[in-house]
Tab-separated table of C-alpha atoms in Angstrom:
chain	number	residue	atom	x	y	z
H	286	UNK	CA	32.301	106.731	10.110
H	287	UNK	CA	30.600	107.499	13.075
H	288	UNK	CA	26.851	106.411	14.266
H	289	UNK	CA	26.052	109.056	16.636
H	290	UNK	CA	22.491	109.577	18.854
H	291	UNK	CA	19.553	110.654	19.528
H	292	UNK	CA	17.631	111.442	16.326
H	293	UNK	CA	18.084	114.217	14.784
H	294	UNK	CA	15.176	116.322	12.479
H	295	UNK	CA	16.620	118.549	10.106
H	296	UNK	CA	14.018	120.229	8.246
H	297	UNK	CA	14.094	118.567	4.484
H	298	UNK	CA	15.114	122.036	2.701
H	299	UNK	CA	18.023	121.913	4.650
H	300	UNK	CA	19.273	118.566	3.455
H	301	UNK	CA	21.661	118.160	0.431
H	302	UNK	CA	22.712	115.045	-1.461
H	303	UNK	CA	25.639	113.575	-0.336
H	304	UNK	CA	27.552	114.156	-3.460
H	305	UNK	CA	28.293	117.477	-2.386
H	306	UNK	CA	30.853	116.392	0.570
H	307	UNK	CA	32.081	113.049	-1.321
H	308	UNK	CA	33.280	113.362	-4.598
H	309	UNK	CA	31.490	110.401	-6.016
H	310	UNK	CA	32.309	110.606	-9.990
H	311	UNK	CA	30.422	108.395	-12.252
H	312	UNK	CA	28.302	107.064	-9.097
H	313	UNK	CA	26.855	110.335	-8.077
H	314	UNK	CA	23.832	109.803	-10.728
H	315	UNK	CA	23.084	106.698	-8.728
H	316	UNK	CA	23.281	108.179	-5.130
H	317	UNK	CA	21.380	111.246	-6.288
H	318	UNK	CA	18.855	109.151	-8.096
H	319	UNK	CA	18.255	107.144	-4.706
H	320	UNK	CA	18.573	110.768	-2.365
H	321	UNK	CA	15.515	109.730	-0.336
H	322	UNK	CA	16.837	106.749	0.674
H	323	UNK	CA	20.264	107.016	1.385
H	324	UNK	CA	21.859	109.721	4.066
H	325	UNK	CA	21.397	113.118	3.266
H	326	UNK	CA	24.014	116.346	3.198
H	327	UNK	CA	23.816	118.156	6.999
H	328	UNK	CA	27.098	119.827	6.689
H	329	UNK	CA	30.604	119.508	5.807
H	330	UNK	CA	33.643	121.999	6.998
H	331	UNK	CA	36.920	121.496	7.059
H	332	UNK	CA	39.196	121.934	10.167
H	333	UNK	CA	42.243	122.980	11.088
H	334	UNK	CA	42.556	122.388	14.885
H	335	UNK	CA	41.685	118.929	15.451
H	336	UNK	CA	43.204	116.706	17.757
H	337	UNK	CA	43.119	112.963	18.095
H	338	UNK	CA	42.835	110.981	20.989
H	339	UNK	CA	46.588	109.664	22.571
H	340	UNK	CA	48.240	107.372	20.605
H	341	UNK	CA	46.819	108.382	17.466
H	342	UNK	CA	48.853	110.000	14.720
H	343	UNK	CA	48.792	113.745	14.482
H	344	UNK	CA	46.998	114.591	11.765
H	345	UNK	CA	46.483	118.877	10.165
H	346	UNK	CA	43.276	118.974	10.038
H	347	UNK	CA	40.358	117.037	8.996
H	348	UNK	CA	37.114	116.693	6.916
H	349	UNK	CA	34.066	116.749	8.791
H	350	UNK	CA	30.361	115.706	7.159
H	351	UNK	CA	27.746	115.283	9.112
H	352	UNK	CA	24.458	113.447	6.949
H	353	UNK	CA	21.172	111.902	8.723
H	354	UNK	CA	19.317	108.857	7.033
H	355	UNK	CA	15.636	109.371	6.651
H	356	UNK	CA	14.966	108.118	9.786
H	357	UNK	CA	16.637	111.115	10.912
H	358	UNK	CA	20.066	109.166	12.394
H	359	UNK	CA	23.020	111.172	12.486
H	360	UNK	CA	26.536	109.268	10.475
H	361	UNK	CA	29.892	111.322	11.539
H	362	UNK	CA	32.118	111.141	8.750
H	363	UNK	CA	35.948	112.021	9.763
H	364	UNK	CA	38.293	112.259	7.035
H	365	UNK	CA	41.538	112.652	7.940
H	366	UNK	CA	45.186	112.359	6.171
H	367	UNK	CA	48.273	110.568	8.198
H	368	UNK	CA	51.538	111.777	7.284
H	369	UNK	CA	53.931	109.777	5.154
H	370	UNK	CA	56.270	109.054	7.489
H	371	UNK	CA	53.846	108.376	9.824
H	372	UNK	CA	52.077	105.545	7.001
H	373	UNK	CA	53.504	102.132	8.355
H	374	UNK	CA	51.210	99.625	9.485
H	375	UNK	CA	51.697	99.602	13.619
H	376	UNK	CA	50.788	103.549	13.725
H	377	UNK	CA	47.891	103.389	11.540
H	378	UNK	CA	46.826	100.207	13.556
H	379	UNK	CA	47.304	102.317	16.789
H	380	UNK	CA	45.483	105.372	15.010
H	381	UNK	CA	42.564	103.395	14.023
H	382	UNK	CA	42.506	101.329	18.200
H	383	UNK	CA	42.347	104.910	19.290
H	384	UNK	CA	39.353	106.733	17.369
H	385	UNK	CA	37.433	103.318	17.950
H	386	UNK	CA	37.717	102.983	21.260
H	387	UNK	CA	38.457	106.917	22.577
H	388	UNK	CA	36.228	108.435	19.851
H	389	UNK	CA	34.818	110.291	22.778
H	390	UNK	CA	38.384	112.094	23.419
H	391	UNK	CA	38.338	114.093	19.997
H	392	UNK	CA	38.477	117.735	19.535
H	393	UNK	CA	38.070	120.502	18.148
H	394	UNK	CA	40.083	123.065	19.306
H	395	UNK	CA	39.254	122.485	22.907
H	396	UNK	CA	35.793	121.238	22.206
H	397	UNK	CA	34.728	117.653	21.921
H	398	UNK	CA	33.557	116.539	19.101
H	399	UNK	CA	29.937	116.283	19.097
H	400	UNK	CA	29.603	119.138	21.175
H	401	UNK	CA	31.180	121.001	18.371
H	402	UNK	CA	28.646	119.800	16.158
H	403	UNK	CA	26.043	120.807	17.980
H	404	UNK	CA	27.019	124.178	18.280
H	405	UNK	CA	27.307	124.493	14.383
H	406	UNK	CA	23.876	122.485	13.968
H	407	UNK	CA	22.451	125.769	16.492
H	408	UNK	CA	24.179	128.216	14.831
H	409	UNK	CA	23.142	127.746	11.286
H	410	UNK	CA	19.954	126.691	12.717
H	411	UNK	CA	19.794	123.281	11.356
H	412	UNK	CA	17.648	121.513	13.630
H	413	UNK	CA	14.460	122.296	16.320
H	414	UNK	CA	16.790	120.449	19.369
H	415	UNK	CA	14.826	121.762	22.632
H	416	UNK	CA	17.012	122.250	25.578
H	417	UNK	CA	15.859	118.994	27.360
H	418	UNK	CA	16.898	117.290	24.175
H	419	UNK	CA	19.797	115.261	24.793
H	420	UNK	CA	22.988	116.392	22.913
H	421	UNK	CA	24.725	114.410	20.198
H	422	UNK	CA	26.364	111.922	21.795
H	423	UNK	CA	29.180	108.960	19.957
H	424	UNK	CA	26.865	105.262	19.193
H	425	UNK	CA	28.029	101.794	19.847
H	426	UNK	CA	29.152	101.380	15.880
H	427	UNK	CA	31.761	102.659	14.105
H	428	UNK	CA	33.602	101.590	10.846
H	429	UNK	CA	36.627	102.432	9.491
H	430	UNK	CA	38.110	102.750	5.894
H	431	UNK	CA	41.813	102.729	5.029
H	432	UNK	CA	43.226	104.359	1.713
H	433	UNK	CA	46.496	104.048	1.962
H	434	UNK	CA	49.486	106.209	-0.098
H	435	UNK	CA	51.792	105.501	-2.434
H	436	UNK	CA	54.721	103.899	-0.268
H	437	UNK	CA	52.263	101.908	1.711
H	438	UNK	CA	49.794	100.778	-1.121
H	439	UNK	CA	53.333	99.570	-2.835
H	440	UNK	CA	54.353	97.787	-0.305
H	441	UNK	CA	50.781	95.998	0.091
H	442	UNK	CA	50.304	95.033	-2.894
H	443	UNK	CA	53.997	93.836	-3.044
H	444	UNK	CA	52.922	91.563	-0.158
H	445	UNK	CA	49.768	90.464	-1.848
H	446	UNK	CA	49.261	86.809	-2.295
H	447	UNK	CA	46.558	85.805	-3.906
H	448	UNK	CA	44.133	83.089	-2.311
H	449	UNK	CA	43.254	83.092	1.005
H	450	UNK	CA	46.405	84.355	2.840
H	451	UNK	CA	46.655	87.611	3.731
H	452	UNK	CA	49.991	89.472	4.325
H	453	UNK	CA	50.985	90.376	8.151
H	454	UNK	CA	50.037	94.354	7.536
H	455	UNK	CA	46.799	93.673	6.223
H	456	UNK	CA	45.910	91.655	9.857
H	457	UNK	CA	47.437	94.303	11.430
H	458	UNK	CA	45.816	97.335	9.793
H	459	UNK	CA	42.227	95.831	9.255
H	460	UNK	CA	42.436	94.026	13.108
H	461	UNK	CA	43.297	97.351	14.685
H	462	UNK	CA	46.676	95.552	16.263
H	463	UNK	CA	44.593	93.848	18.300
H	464	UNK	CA	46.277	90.013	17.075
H	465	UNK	CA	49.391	89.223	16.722
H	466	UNK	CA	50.474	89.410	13.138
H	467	UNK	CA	52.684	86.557	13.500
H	468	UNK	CA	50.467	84.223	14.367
H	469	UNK	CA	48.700	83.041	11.097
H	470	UNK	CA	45.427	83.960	12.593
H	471	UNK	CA	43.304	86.611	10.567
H	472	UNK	CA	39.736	86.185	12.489
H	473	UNK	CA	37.602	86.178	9.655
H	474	UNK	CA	39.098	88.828	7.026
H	475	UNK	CA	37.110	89.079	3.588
H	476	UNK	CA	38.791	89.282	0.364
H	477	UNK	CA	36.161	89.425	-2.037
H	478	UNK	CA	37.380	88.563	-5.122
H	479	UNK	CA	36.191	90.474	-7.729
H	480	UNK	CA	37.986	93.616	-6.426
H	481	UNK	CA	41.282	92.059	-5.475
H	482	UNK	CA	43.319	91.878	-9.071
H	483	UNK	CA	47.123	90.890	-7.886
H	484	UNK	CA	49.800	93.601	-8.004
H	485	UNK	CA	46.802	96.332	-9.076
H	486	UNK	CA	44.471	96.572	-6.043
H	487	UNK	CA	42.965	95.038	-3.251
H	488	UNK	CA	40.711	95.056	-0.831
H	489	UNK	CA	40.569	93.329	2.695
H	490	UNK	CA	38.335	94.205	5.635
H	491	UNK	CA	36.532	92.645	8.608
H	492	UNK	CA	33.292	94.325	10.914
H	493	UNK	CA	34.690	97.254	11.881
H	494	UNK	CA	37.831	97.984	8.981
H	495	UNK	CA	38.273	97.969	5.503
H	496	UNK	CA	41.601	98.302	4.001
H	497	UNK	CA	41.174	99.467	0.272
H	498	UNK	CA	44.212	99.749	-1.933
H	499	UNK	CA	44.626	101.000	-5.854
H	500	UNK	CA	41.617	102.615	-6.456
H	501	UNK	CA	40.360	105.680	-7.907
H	502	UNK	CA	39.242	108.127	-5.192
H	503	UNK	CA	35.427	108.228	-6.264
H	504	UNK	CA	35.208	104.520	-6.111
H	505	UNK	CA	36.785	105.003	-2.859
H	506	UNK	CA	34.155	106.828	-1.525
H	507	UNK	CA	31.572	104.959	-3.096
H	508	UNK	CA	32.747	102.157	-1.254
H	509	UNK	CA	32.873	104.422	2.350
H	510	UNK	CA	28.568	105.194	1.268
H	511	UNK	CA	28.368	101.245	1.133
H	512	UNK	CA	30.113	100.684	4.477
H	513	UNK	CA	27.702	103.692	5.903
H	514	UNK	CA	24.669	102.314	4.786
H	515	UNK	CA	25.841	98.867	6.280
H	516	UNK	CA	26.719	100.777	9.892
H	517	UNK	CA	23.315	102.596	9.122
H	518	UNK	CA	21.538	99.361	9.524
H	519	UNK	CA	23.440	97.315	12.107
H	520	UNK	CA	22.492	100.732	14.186
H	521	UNK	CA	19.143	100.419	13.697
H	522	UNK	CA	19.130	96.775	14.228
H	523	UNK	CA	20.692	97.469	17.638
H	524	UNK	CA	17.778	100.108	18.279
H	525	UNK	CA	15.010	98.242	17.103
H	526	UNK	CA	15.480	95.225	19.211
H	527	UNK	CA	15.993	97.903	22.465
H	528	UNK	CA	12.244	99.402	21.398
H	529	UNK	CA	11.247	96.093	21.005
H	530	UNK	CA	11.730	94.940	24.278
H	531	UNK	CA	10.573	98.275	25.841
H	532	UNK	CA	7.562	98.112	24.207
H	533	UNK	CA	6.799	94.326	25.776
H	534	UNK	CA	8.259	95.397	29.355
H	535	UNK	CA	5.582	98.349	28.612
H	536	UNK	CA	2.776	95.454	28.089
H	537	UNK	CA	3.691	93.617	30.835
H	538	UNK	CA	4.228	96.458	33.493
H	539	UNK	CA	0.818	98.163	32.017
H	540	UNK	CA	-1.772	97.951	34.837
H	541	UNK	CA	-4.904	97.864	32.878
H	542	UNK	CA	-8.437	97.341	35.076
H	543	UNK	CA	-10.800	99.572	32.821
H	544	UNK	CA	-11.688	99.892	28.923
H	545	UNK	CA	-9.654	103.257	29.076
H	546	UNK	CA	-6.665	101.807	30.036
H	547	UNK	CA	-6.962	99.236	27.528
H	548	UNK	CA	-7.567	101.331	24.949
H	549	UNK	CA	-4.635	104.017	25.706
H	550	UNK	CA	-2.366	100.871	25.763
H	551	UNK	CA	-3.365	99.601	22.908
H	552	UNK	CA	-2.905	103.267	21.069
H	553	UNK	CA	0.968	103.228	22.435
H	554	UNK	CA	1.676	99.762	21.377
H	555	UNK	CA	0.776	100.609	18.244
H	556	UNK	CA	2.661	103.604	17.746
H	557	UNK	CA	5.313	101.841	18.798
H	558	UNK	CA	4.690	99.000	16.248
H	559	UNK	CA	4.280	101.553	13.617
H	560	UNK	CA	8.330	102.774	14.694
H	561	UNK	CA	9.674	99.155	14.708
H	562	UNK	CA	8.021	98.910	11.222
H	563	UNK	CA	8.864	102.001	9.440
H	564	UNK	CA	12.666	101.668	11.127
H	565	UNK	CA	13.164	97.649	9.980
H	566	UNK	CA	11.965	98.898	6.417
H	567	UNK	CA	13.639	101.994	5.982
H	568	UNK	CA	16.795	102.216	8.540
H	569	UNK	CA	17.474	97.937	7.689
H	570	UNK	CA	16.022	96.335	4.753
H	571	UNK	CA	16.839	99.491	2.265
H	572	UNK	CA	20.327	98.705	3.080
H	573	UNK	CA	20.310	95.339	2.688
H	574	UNK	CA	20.710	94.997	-0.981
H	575	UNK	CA	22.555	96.522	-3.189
H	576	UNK	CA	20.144	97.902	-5.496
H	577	UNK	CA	20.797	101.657	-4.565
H	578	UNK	CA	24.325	101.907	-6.357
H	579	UNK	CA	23.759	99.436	-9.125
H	580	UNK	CA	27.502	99.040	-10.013
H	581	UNK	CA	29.848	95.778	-10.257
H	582	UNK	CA	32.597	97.153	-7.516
H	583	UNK	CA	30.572	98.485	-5.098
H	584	UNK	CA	28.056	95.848	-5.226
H	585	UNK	CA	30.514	92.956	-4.549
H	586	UNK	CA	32.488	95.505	-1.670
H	587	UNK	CA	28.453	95.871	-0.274
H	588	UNK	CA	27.848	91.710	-0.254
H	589	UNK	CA	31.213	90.977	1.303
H	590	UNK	CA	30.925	93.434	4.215
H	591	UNK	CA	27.211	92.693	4.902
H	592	UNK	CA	28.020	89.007	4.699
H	593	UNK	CA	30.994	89.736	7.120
H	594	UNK	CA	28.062	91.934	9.577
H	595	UNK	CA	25.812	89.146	9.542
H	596	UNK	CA	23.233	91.414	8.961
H	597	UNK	CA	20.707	88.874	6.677
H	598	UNK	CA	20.750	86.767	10.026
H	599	UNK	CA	20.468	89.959	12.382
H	600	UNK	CA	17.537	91.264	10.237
H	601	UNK	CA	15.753	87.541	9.819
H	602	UNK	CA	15.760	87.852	13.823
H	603	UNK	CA	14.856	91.596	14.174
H	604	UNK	CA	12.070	90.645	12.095
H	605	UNK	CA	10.630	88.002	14.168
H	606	UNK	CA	10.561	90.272	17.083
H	607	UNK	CA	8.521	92.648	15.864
H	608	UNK	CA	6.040	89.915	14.585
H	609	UNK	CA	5.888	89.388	18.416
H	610	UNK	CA	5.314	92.599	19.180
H	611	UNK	CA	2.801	92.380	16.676
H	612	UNK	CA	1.287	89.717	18.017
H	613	UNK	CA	1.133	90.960	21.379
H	614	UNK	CA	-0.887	93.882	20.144
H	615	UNK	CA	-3.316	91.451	18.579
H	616	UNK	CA	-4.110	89.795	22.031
H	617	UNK	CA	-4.517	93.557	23.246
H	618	UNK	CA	-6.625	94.165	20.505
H	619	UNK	CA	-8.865	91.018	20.744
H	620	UNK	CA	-9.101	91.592	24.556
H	621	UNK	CA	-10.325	95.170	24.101
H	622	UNK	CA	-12.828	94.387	21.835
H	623	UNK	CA	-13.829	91.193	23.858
H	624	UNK	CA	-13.938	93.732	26.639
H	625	UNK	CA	-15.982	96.594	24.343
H	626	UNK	CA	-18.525	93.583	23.095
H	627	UNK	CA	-18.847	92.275	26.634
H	628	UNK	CA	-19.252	95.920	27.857
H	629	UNK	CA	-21.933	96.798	25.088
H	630	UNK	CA	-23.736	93.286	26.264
H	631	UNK	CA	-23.818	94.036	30.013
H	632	UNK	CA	-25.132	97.821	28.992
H	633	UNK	CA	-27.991	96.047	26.884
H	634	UNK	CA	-28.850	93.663	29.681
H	635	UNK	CA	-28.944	96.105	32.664
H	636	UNK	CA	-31.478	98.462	29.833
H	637	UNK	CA	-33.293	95.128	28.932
H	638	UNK	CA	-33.820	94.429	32.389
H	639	UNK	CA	-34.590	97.721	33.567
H	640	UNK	CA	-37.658	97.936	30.632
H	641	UNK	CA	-38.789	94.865	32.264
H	642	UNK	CA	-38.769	95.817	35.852
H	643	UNK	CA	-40.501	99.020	34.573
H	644	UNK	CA	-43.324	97.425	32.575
H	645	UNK	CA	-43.882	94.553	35.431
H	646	UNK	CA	-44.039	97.240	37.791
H	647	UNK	CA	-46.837	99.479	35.997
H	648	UNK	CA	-48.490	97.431	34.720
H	649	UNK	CA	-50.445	95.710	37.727
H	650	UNK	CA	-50.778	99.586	38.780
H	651	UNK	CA	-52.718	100.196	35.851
H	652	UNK	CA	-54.500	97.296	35.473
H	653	UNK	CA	-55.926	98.270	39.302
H	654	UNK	CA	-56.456	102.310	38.039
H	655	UNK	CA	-58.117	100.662	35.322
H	656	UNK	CA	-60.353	98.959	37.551
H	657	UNK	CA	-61.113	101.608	40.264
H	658	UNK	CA	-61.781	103.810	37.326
H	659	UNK	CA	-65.265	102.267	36.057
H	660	UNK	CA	-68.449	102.949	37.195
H	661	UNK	CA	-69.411	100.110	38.721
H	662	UNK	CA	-70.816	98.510	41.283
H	663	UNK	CA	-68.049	96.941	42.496
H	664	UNK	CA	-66.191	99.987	43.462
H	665	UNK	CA	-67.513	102.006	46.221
H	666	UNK	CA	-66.359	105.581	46.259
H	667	UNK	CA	-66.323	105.739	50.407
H	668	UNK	CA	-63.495	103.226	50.534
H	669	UNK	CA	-60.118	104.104	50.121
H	670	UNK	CA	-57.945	102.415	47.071
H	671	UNK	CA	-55.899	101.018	49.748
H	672	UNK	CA	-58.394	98.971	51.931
H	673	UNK	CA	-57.138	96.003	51.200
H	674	UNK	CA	-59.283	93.921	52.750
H	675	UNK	CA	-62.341	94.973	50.823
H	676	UNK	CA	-60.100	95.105	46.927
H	677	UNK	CA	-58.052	92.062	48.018
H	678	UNK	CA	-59.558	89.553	45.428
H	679	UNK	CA	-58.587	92.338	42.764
H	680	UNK	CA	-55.404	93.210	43.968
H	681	UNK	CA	-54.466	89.378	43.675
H	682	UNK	CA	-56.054	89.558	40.117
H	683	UNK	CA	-53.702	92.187	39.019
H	684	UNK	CA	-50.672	90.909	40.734
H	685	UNK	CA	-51.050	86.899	40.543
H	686	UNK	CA	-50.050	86.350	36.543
H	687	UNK	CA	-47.262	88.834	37.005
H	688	UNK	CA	-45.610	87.230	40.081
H	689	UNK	CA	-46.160	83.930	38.233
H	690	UNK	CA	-44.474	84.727	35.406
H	691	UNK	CA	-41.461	85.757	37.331
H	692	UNK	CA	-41.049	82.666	39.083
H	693	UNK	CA	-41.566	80.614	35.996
H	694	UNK	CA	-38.747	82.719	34.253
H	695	UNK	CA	-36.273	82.178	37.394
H	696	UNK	CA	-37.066	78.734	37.602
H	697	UNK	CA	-36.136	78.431	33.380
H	698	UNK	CA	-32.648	80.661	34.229
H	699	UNK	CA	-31.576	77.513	36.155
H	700	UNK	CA	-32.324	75.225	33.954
H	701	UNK	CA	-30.367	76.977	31.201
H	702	UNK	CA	-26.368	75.452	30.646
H	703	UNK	CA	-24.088	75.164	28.083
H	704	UNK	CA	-24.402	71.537	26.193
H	705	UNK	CA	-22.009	70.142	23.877
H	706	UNK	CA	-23.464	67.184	22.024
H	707	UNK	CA	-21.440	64.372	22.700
H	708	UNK	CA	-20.272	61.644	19.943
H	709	UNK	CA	-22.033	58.476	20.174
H	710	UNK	CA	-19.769	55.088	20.865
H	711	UNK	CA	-20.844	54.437	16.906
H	712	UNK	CA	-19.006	57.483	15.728
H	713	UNK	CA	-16.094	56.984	17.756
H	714	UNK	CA	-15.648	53.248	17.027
H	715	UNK	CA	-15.367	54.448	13.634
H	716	UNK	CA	-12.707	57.331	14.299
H	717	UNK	CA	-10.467	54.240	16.146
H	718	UNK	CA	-10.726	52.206	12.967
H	719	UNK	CA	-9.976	54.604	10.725
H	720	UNK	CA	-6.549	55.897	12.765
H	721	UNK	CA	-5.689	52.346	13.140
H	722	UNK	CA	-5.588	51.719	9.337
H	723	UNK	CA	-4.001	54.836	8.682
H	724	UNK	CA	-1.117	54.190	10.515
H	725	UNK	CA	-0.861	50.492	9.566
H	726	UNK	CA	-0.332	52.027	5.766
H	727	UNK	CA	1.948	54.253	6.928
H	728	UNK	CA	3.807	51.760	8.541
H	729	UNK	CA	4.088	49.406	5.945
H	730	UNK	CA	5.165	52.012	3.330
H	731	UNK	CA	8.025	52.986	5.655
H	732	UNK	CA	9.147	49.780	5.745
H	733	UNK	CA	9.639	49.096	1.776
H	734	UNK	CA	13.199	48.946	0.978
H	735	UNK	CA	14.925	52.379	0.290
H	736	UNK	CA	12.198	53.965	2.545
């Protein structure tokens, strides 16, 4: 099983429950029951003309499924049957080192692997992929499953001790020949108990293998849709943190100098947010449990390889990164609106100010039209409105209050500050006293025997 990228959207009429490709028995009630939330049906085809990377076994042909989660990421499943005489321990142990680490180097024919998907995924017109989309490309995780035959599966259980040790094939198979068999070490392999019954079946497997031996082939690939939905989740674990950081490099690298800018980057963060959140619920945390397949076998198969994946710590700490990505949106938020309210404030000043500049400024005018306009004796009509020295007395009339008011007003502005009231000694003497005796009780309980 194969975690390939980028996204892919396949419209939701085209996807099919995965029941279809895996023959799931009894459980296929459960996985179609839970359909929304587990990996969907993209296609499945068999093939004849498949080669392996070097090193590997030759194989005549293989199963090929192709499912997306719905958070629309593509799981490769490769099914694939290794000859009897072929079956010993070493060559499946080199078979499994070399689709881990070459996965890239399989074909089709002539054509790699995921660039034979993608051709089928255009042809039966399965997805909207642009041509500046990137193509399907081979993920960082990958997890294997080992059913093996009759000769093999006798000869395992043969070896099967029950307890902790584990038989030198096992360490071999499920460690991809990567130890020495010899040496006692095993690196962590799981047995979990409940599906290890001594000379009947058993089950061993570490991050990346599981070796599962006596069982019925639906159970089988019940167990393969557990192990998916596990390498579902450490994928998306993987992803989310990568967002996560992108979206605070995108914070910190934002150059924000008006309300625009603010607001724009405000809008992105939380899109992003809105990813991280919708991904950690629906990509981790649905696969966390094992409430999807309610069944005895595959739960306990589900708890031992999550426990072995670490994935209750990964998703603990995937989960406090987006709380800071969170709260870095917060502090974007409260800054925009500090900047909005402060905005809003200066706009109702400068208007407030402007009113008052305009009334200051008419009024004296019409106070003076006012004046030249009555009939009196004090106005004489062969002077001009602007001889100043003969309407001096009422120019200073109309002007004096307003200029004085001004100056009053600027003379107030400076005397205006920010005052905190301060304790008096009084309240503070108290404050002392009452910390003092506080921590002489505590003191003195702490010192009471069996304290």
């Amino acid at each position: 099983m194969y975690h390939l990228t980028p996204q892919v959207h396949v419209p939701d009429d085209r996807l099919r429950p995965l029941s279809e490709a895996l023959g799931l028995g009894r459980f296929t009630a459960h996985v179609e029951a839970a359909g929304l939330l587990l990996p969907r049906l993209v296609l499945h085809e068999r093939v004849r003309e498949i080669t392996l990377p070097p090193n590997a076994a030759r194989v005549d042909g293989a199963d090929i499924t192709l499912a997306v989660t719905p958070r629309q990421d593509p799981l490769l499943f490769v099914d694939v049957e290794v000859p009897d005489e072929a079956g010993d321990s070493d060559t499946i142990a080199e078979t499994l080192y070399a689709t881990w680490q070459d996965r890239s180097a399989i074909r089709v024919g002539e054509v790699p692997l995921t660039a034979w998907l993608d051709e089928r995924l255009r042809a039966y017109g399965l997805t909207d992929r642009t041509a500046d989309r990137p193509p399907l490309a081979f993920g960082r995780n990958v997890h294997q499953s080992v059913f093996p035959g009759a000769a093999l599966a006798g000869r395992l259980l043969a070896a099967h001790v029950p307890g902790d040790a584990v038989g030198q094939d096992v360490v071999t198979i499920v460690l991809r020949g990567t130890l020495d068999s010899g040496t006692g070490a095993t690196l962590g392999i799981r047995r979990p108990e409940t599906l290890n019954n001594a000379g009947q079946t058993m089950v061993a497997h570490g991050r990346g293998v599981s070796l599962i031996v006596g069982y019925a082939p639906p159970v089988e690939n019940a167990f393969g849709l557990a192990a998916a939905g596990i390498l579902t989740a450490v994928a998306a674990v993987h992803r989310i943190r990568r967002q996560a950081f992108a979206a605070l490099e995108l914070d910190r690298a934002a150059a924000v100098k008006t309300t625009d800018d603010a607001r724009a980057l405000v809008a992105q963060l939380s899109h992003r947010l809105n990813d991280l959140q919708l991904d950690l619920s629906f990509s981790v945390e649905v696969y966390a449990d094992t409430i999807l397949v309610p069944e005895l076998l595959v739960e306990s198969f589900h708890a031992s390889l999550r426990d072995v994946s670490s994935l209750a710590d990964a998703l603990a700490n995937t989960s406090r990164i987006v709380e800071r990505v969170n709260a870095v949106l917060a502090t974007r938020r409260v800054g925009l609106e500090t900047a909005a309210q402060q905005y809003a404030e200066d706009r109702d000043r400068v208007l407030a100010a402007v009113i008052a500049a305009g009334s200051l400024l008419a009024l004296p005018p019409a106070l003076l039209l006012a004046y030249f306009g009555v009939n009196s004796s004090d106005v004489d009509p062969s002077r001009s409105i602007l001889d100043f020295q003969h309407y001096g007395v009422a120019y200073a009339i109309a002007w004096s209050p307003f200029l004085l008011l001004i100056l009053v007003g600027l003379l107030a502005r400076r005397r205006i500050s920010l005052r905190l009231p301060a304790p008096d000694a009084a309240t503070s003497e108290r404050r002392t006293r009452r910390f003092r005796r506080s921590l002489r009780s505590w003191l003195g309980r702490s010192r009471r025997p069996g304290r």
